[in-house]
Every structure is written in structure tokens, then in C-alpha cells.
Amino acid sequence: QVQLVESGGGLVQAGGSLTLSCAASGSFVSINVMGWYCQAPGKQRELVAVITSGGSTTYGDSVKGRFTISRDNAKNRVNLQMNSLKPEDTAVYYCYADLVRAGAFGAYSNKNWGRGTQVTVSS
């Protein structure tokens, strides 16, 4: 069993800041990629930011310059510092992790999603 547990969501005014955190637990060898996606009502899930085990990052265009992703490999944890928040950022934010697990025939990649945490930005 693998679980991704998010925390840090909430209500904030435009221009404010919020920090999201996600912790991975369960049986796995390592985490190749970890990060965040968001989904607003009526829209498809979109990339927010992801980070590899080596520290390489990718950001969605709408959050570049405002959000910063980081991870603690030893603790299997990823954080998202969200600054200068806009009402357009309002969405459910989902933690994502591409894990390496050990199977009977060797290691394999497994994609996992958290349950999501609500972020609401008021104008």
C-alpha cells in the first residue's frame, strides 16, 4: 500500500501565501518524480509543479515566478510554496508521485495520487 497525504490547503486572500505539503508512505524503493497538479470545477487536471529526485523542476506557465517546489528525499516529502496567490489559483491541489516499487520480477514504476486539498483564493 502507498499513500500520499496532503496538507496546508485553505482559504487565503489574493496576494497572500500558502504552503502545501505532501508525505508519501508505504512500501516503495524510491520516488522518481513528485509534485502537484490542480483541478478546478469543469476543467481538466493541470500541472502545477513537479521535481525529480535529482532536483530538476518543471512549472506550469501560470505559476512561474510565484510558486516554488522543493522536496526532502530522506523524508519522502514534497512542499509547494505559493506566493502572490490569485483567485484563478482556486482549485483542488493533488499530490503526485511516480514511485519505484519492488515486484517479483524486479522494480517497476507506479503512479500515485493523493486525495487532494482545497485551495481557495478570494478577491
PDB file of C-alpha atoms in Angstrom:
ATOM      1  CA  GLN A   1       0.000   0.000   0.000  1.00  0.00           C
ATOM      2  CA  VAL A   2       1.199   3.514  -0.902  1.00  0.00           C
ATOM      3  CA  GLN A   3      -0.393   6.663   0.431  1.00  0.00           C
ATOM      4  CA  LEU A   4       0.115  10.337  -0.389  1.00  0.00           C
ATOM      5  CA  VAL A   5      -1.240  12.671   2.264  1.00  0.00           C
ATOM      6  CA  GLU A   6      -1.582  16.380   1.508  1.00  0.00           C
ATOM      7  CA  SER A   7      -1.820  19.223   3.991  1.00  0.00           C
ATOM      8  CA  GLY A   8      -1.768  23.009   4.020  1.00  0.00           C
ATOM      9  CA  GLY A   9      -4.773  23.909   1.910  1.00  0.00           C
ATOM     10  CA  GLY A  10      -7.198  26.584   2.971  1.00  0.00           C
ATOM     11  CA  LEU A  11      -8.697  29.993   2.323  1.00  0.00           C
ATOM     12  CA  VAL A  12      -6.474  32.978   1.601  1.00  0.00           C
ATOM     13  CA  GLN A  13      -6.927  36.463   0.167  1.00  0.00           C
ATOM     14  CA  ALA A  14      -5.477  37.489  -3.169  1.00  0.00           C
ATOM     15  CA  GLY A  15      -1.829  38.397  -2.835  1.00  0.00           C
ATOM     16  CA  GLY A  16      -1.349  36.113   0.128  1.00  0.00           C
ATOM     17  CA  SER A  17       0.737  32.990   0.557  1.00  0.00           C
ATOM     18  CA  LEU A  18       0.130  29.356   1.334  1.00  0.00           C
ATOM     19  CA  THR A  19       2.351  26.306   1.734  1.00  0.00           C
ATOM     20  CA  LEU A  20       1.273  22.824   0.710  1.00  0.00           C
ATOM     21  CA  SER A  21       2.981  19.651   1.851  1.00  0.00           C
ATOM     22  CA  CYS A  22       2.711  16.021   0.803  1.00  0.00           C
ATOM     23  CA  ALA A  23       4.158  12.982   2.528  1.00  0.00           C
ATOM     24  CA  ALA A  24       4.484   9.573   0.905  1.00  0.00           C
ATOM     25  CA  SER A  25       4.275   6.425   2.977  1.00  0.00           C
ATOM     26  CA  GLY A  26       4.051   2.706   2.356  1.00  0.00           C
ATOM     27  CA  SER A  27       6.136   0.155   0.510  1.00  0.00           C
ATOM     28  CA  PHE A  28       8.362   1.514  -2.251  1.00  0.00           C
ATOM     29  CA  VAL A  29      12.023   1.697  -3.171  1.00  0.00           C
ATOM     30  CA  SER A  30      12.255   5.356  -4.170  1.00  0.00           C
ATOM     31  CA  ILE A  31      10.361   8.269  -5.688  1.00  0.00           C
ATOM     32  CA  ASN A  32      11.477   9.391  -9.131  1.00  0.00           C
ATOM     33  CA  VAL A  33       9.140  12.357  -9.531  1.00  0.00           C
ATOM     34  CA  MET A  34       6.969  14.126  -7.003  1.00  0.00           C
ATOM     35  CA  GLY A  35       4.829  17.225  -7.242  1.00  0.00           C
ATOM     36  CA  TRP A  36       1.466  18.898  -7.612  1.00  0.00           C
ATOM     37  CA  TYR A  37      -1.386  19.134 -10.069  1.00  0.00           C
ATOM     38  CA  CYS A  38      -4.571  21.159  -9.710  1.00  0.00           C
ATOM     39  CA  GLN A  39      -8.112  20.818 -10.961  1.00  0.00           C
ATOM     40  CA  ALA A  40     -10.832  23.450 -10.936  1.00  0.00           C
ATOM     41  CA  PRO A  41     -14.534  22.621 -11.438  1.00  0.00           C
ATOM     42  CA  GLY A  42     -15.296  21.866 -15.066  1.00  0.00           C
ATOM     43  CA  LYS A  43     -11.635  21.824 -16.067  1.00  0.00           C
ATOM     44  CA  GLN A  44      -9.064  19.120 -16.615  1.00  0.00           C
ATOM     45  CA  ARG A  45      -6.239  18.446 -14.214  1.00  0.00           C
ATOM     46  CA  GLU A  46      -3.247  20.707 -14.883  1.00  0.00           C
ATOM     47  CA  LEU A  47       0.416  20.683 -13.962  1.00  0.00           C
ATOM     48  CA  VAL A  48       1.440  22.993 -11.144  1.00  0.00           C
ATOM     49  CA  ALA A  49       4.989  21.857 -10.438  1.00  0.00           C
ATOM     50  CA  VAL A  50       6.999  18.654 -10.269  1.00  0.00           C
ATOM     51  CA  ILE A  51      10.501  17.842  -9.084  1.00  0.00           C
ATOM     52  CA  THR A  52      12.748  14.851  -9.718  1.00  0.00           C
ATOM     53  CA  SER A  53      14.881  13.056  -7.171  1.00  0.00           C
ATOM     54  CA  GLY A  54      17.861  14.945  -8.594  1.00  0.00           C
ATOM     55  CA  GLY A  55      16.241  18.330  -8.071  1.00  0.00           C
ATOM     56  CA  SER A  56      15.141  19.145 -11.626  1.00  0.00           C
ATOM     57  CA  THR A  57      11.899  21.157 -11.632  1.00  0.00           C
ATOM     58  CA  THR A  58       9.095  21.862 -14.068  1.00  0.00           C
ATOM     59  CA  TYR A  59       6.434  24.527 -13.513  1.00  0.00           C
ATOM     60  CA  GLY A  60       3.143  25.274 -15.150  1.00  0.00           C
ATOM     61  CA  ASP A  61       3.167  28.547 -17.081  1.00  0.00           C
ATOM     62  CA  SER A  62       0.602  30.221 -14.840  1.00  0.00           C
ATOM     63  CA  VAL A  63       2.640  29.727 -11.648  1.00  0.00           C
ATOM     64  CA  LYS A  64       6.156  30.507 -12.857  1.00  0.00           C
ATOM     65  CA  GLY A  65       7.770  33.131 -10.678  1.00  0.00           C
ATOM     66  CA  ARG A  66       5.167  32.745  -7.942  1.00  0.00           C
ATOM     67  CA  PHE A  67       5.395  29.142  -6.729  1.00  0.00           C
ATOM     68  CA  THR A  68       8.428  27.184  -5.582  1.00  0.00           C
ATOM     69  CA  ILE A  69       8.597  23.411  -5.233  1.00  0.00           C
ATOM     70  CA  SER A  70      11.063  21.557  -3.028  1.00  0.00           C
ATOM     71  CA  ARG A  71      11.488  18.054  -1.668  1.00  0.00           C
ATOM     72  CA  ASP A  72      13.143  16.150   1.120  1.00  0.00           C
ATOM     73  CA  ASN A  73      14.186  12.799  -0.321  1.00  0.00           C
ATOM     74  CA  ALA A  74      15.023  11.287   3.049  1.00  0.00           C
ATOM     75  CA  LYS A  75      11.551  12.071   4.369  1.00  0.00           C
ATOM     76  CA  ASN A  76       9.721  11.302   1.100  1.00  0.00           C
ATOM     77  CA  ARG A  77       8.091  14.691   1.288  1.00  0.00           C
ATOM     78  CA  VAL A  78       7.408  17.497  -1.178  1.00  0.00           C
ATOM     79  CA  ASN A  79       6.436  21.100  -0.465  1.00  0.00           C
ATOM     80  CA  LEU A  80       4.931  23.858  -2.557  1.00  0.00           C
ATOM     81  CA  GLN A  81       5.419  27.465  -1.514  1.00  0.00           C
ATOM     82  CA  MET A  82       2.647  29.507  -3.113  1.00  0.00           C
ATOM     83  CA  ASN A  83       3.113  33.282  -3.189  1.00  0.00           C
ATOM     84  CA  SER A  84       1.160  36.137  -4.775  1.00  0.00           C
ATOM     85  CA  LEU A  85      -1.928  33.979  -4.956  1.00  0.00           C
ATOM     86  CA  LYS A  86      -4.678  34.890  -7.397  1.00  0.00           C
ATOM     87  CA  PRO A  87      -8.376  33.956  -7.476  1.00  0.00           C
ATOM     88  CA  GLU A  88      -7.566  31.963 -10.617  1.00  0.00           C
ATOM     89  CA  ASP A  89      -5.443  29.644  -8.457  1.00  0.00           C
ATOM     90  CA  THR A  90      -8.573  28.379  -6.711  1.00  0.00           C
ATOM     91  CA  ALA A  91      -8.728  24.617  -7.222  1.00  0.00           C
ATOM     92  CA  VAL A  92      -8.210  21.255  -5.624  1.00  0.00           C
ATOM     93  CA  TYR A  93      -4.497  20.521  -5.480  1.00  0.00           C
ATOM     94  CA  TYR A  94      -3.410  16.899  -5.815  1.00  0.00           C
ATOM     95  CA  CYS A  95      -0.098  15.445  -4.780  1.00  0.00           C
ATOM     96  CA  TYR A  96       1.544  13.241  -7.406  1.00  0.00           C
ATOM     97  CA  ALA A  97       4.342  10.711  -7.060  1.00  0.00           C
ATOM     98  CA  ASP A  98       5.961   8.397  -9.582  1.00  0.00           C
ATOM     99  CA  LEU A  99       7.272   5.619  -7.371  1.00  0.00           C
ATOM    100  CA  VAL A 100       9.644   2.722  -7.871  1.00  0.00           C
ATOM    101  CA  ARG A 101       8.343  -0.443  -6.251  1.00  0.00           C
ATOM    102  CA  ALA A 102       9.855  -3.890  -5.887  1.00  0.00           C
ATOM    103  CA  GLY A 103       7.968  -6.735  -7.548  1.00  0.00           C
ATOM    104  CA  ALA A 104       8.527 -10.433  -8.095  1.00  0.00           C
ATOM    105  CA  PHE A 105      10.253  -9.749 -11.430  1.00  0.00           C
ATOM    106  CA  GLY A 106      12.124  -6.650 -10.361  1.00  0.00           C
ATOM    107  CA  ALA A 107      11.462  -2.961  -9.914  1.00  0.00           C
ATOM    108  CA  TYR A 108       8.638  -1.181 -11.684  1.00  0.00           C
ATOM    109  CA  SER A 109       7.236   2.339 -11.882  1.00  0.00           C
ATOM    110  CA  ASN A 110       3.916   3.139 -10.255  1.00  0.00           C
ATOM    111  CA  LYS A 111       1.999   6.429 -10.410  1.00  0.00           C
ATOM    112  CA  ASN A 112       0.115   7.547  -7.328  1.00  0.00           C
ATOM    113  CA  TRP A 113      -2.231  10.401  -6.451  1.00  0.00           C
ATOM    114  CA  GLY A 114      -3.260  11.968  -3.191  1.00  0.00           C
ATOM    115  CA  ARG A 115      -6.866  12.674  -2.304  1.00  0.00           C
ATOM    116  CA  GLY A 116      -6.451  16.423  -2.831  1.00  0.00           C
ATOM    117  CA  THR A 117      -6.573  19.556  -0.727  1.00  0.00           C
ATOM    118  CA  GLN A 118      -8.737  22.597  -1.453  1.00  0.00           C
ATOM    119  CA  VAL A 119      -7.111  25.973  -2.070  1.00  0.00           C
ATOM    120  CA  THR A 120      -9.463  28.945  -2.280  1.00  0.00           C
ATOM    121  CA  VAL A 121      -8.234  32.453  -3.073  1.00  0.00           C
ATOM    122  CA  SER A 122     -10.674  35.300  -2.517  1.00  0.00           C
ATOM    123  CA  SER A 123     -10.565  38.626  -4.346  1.00  0.00           C
TER     124      SER A 123
END
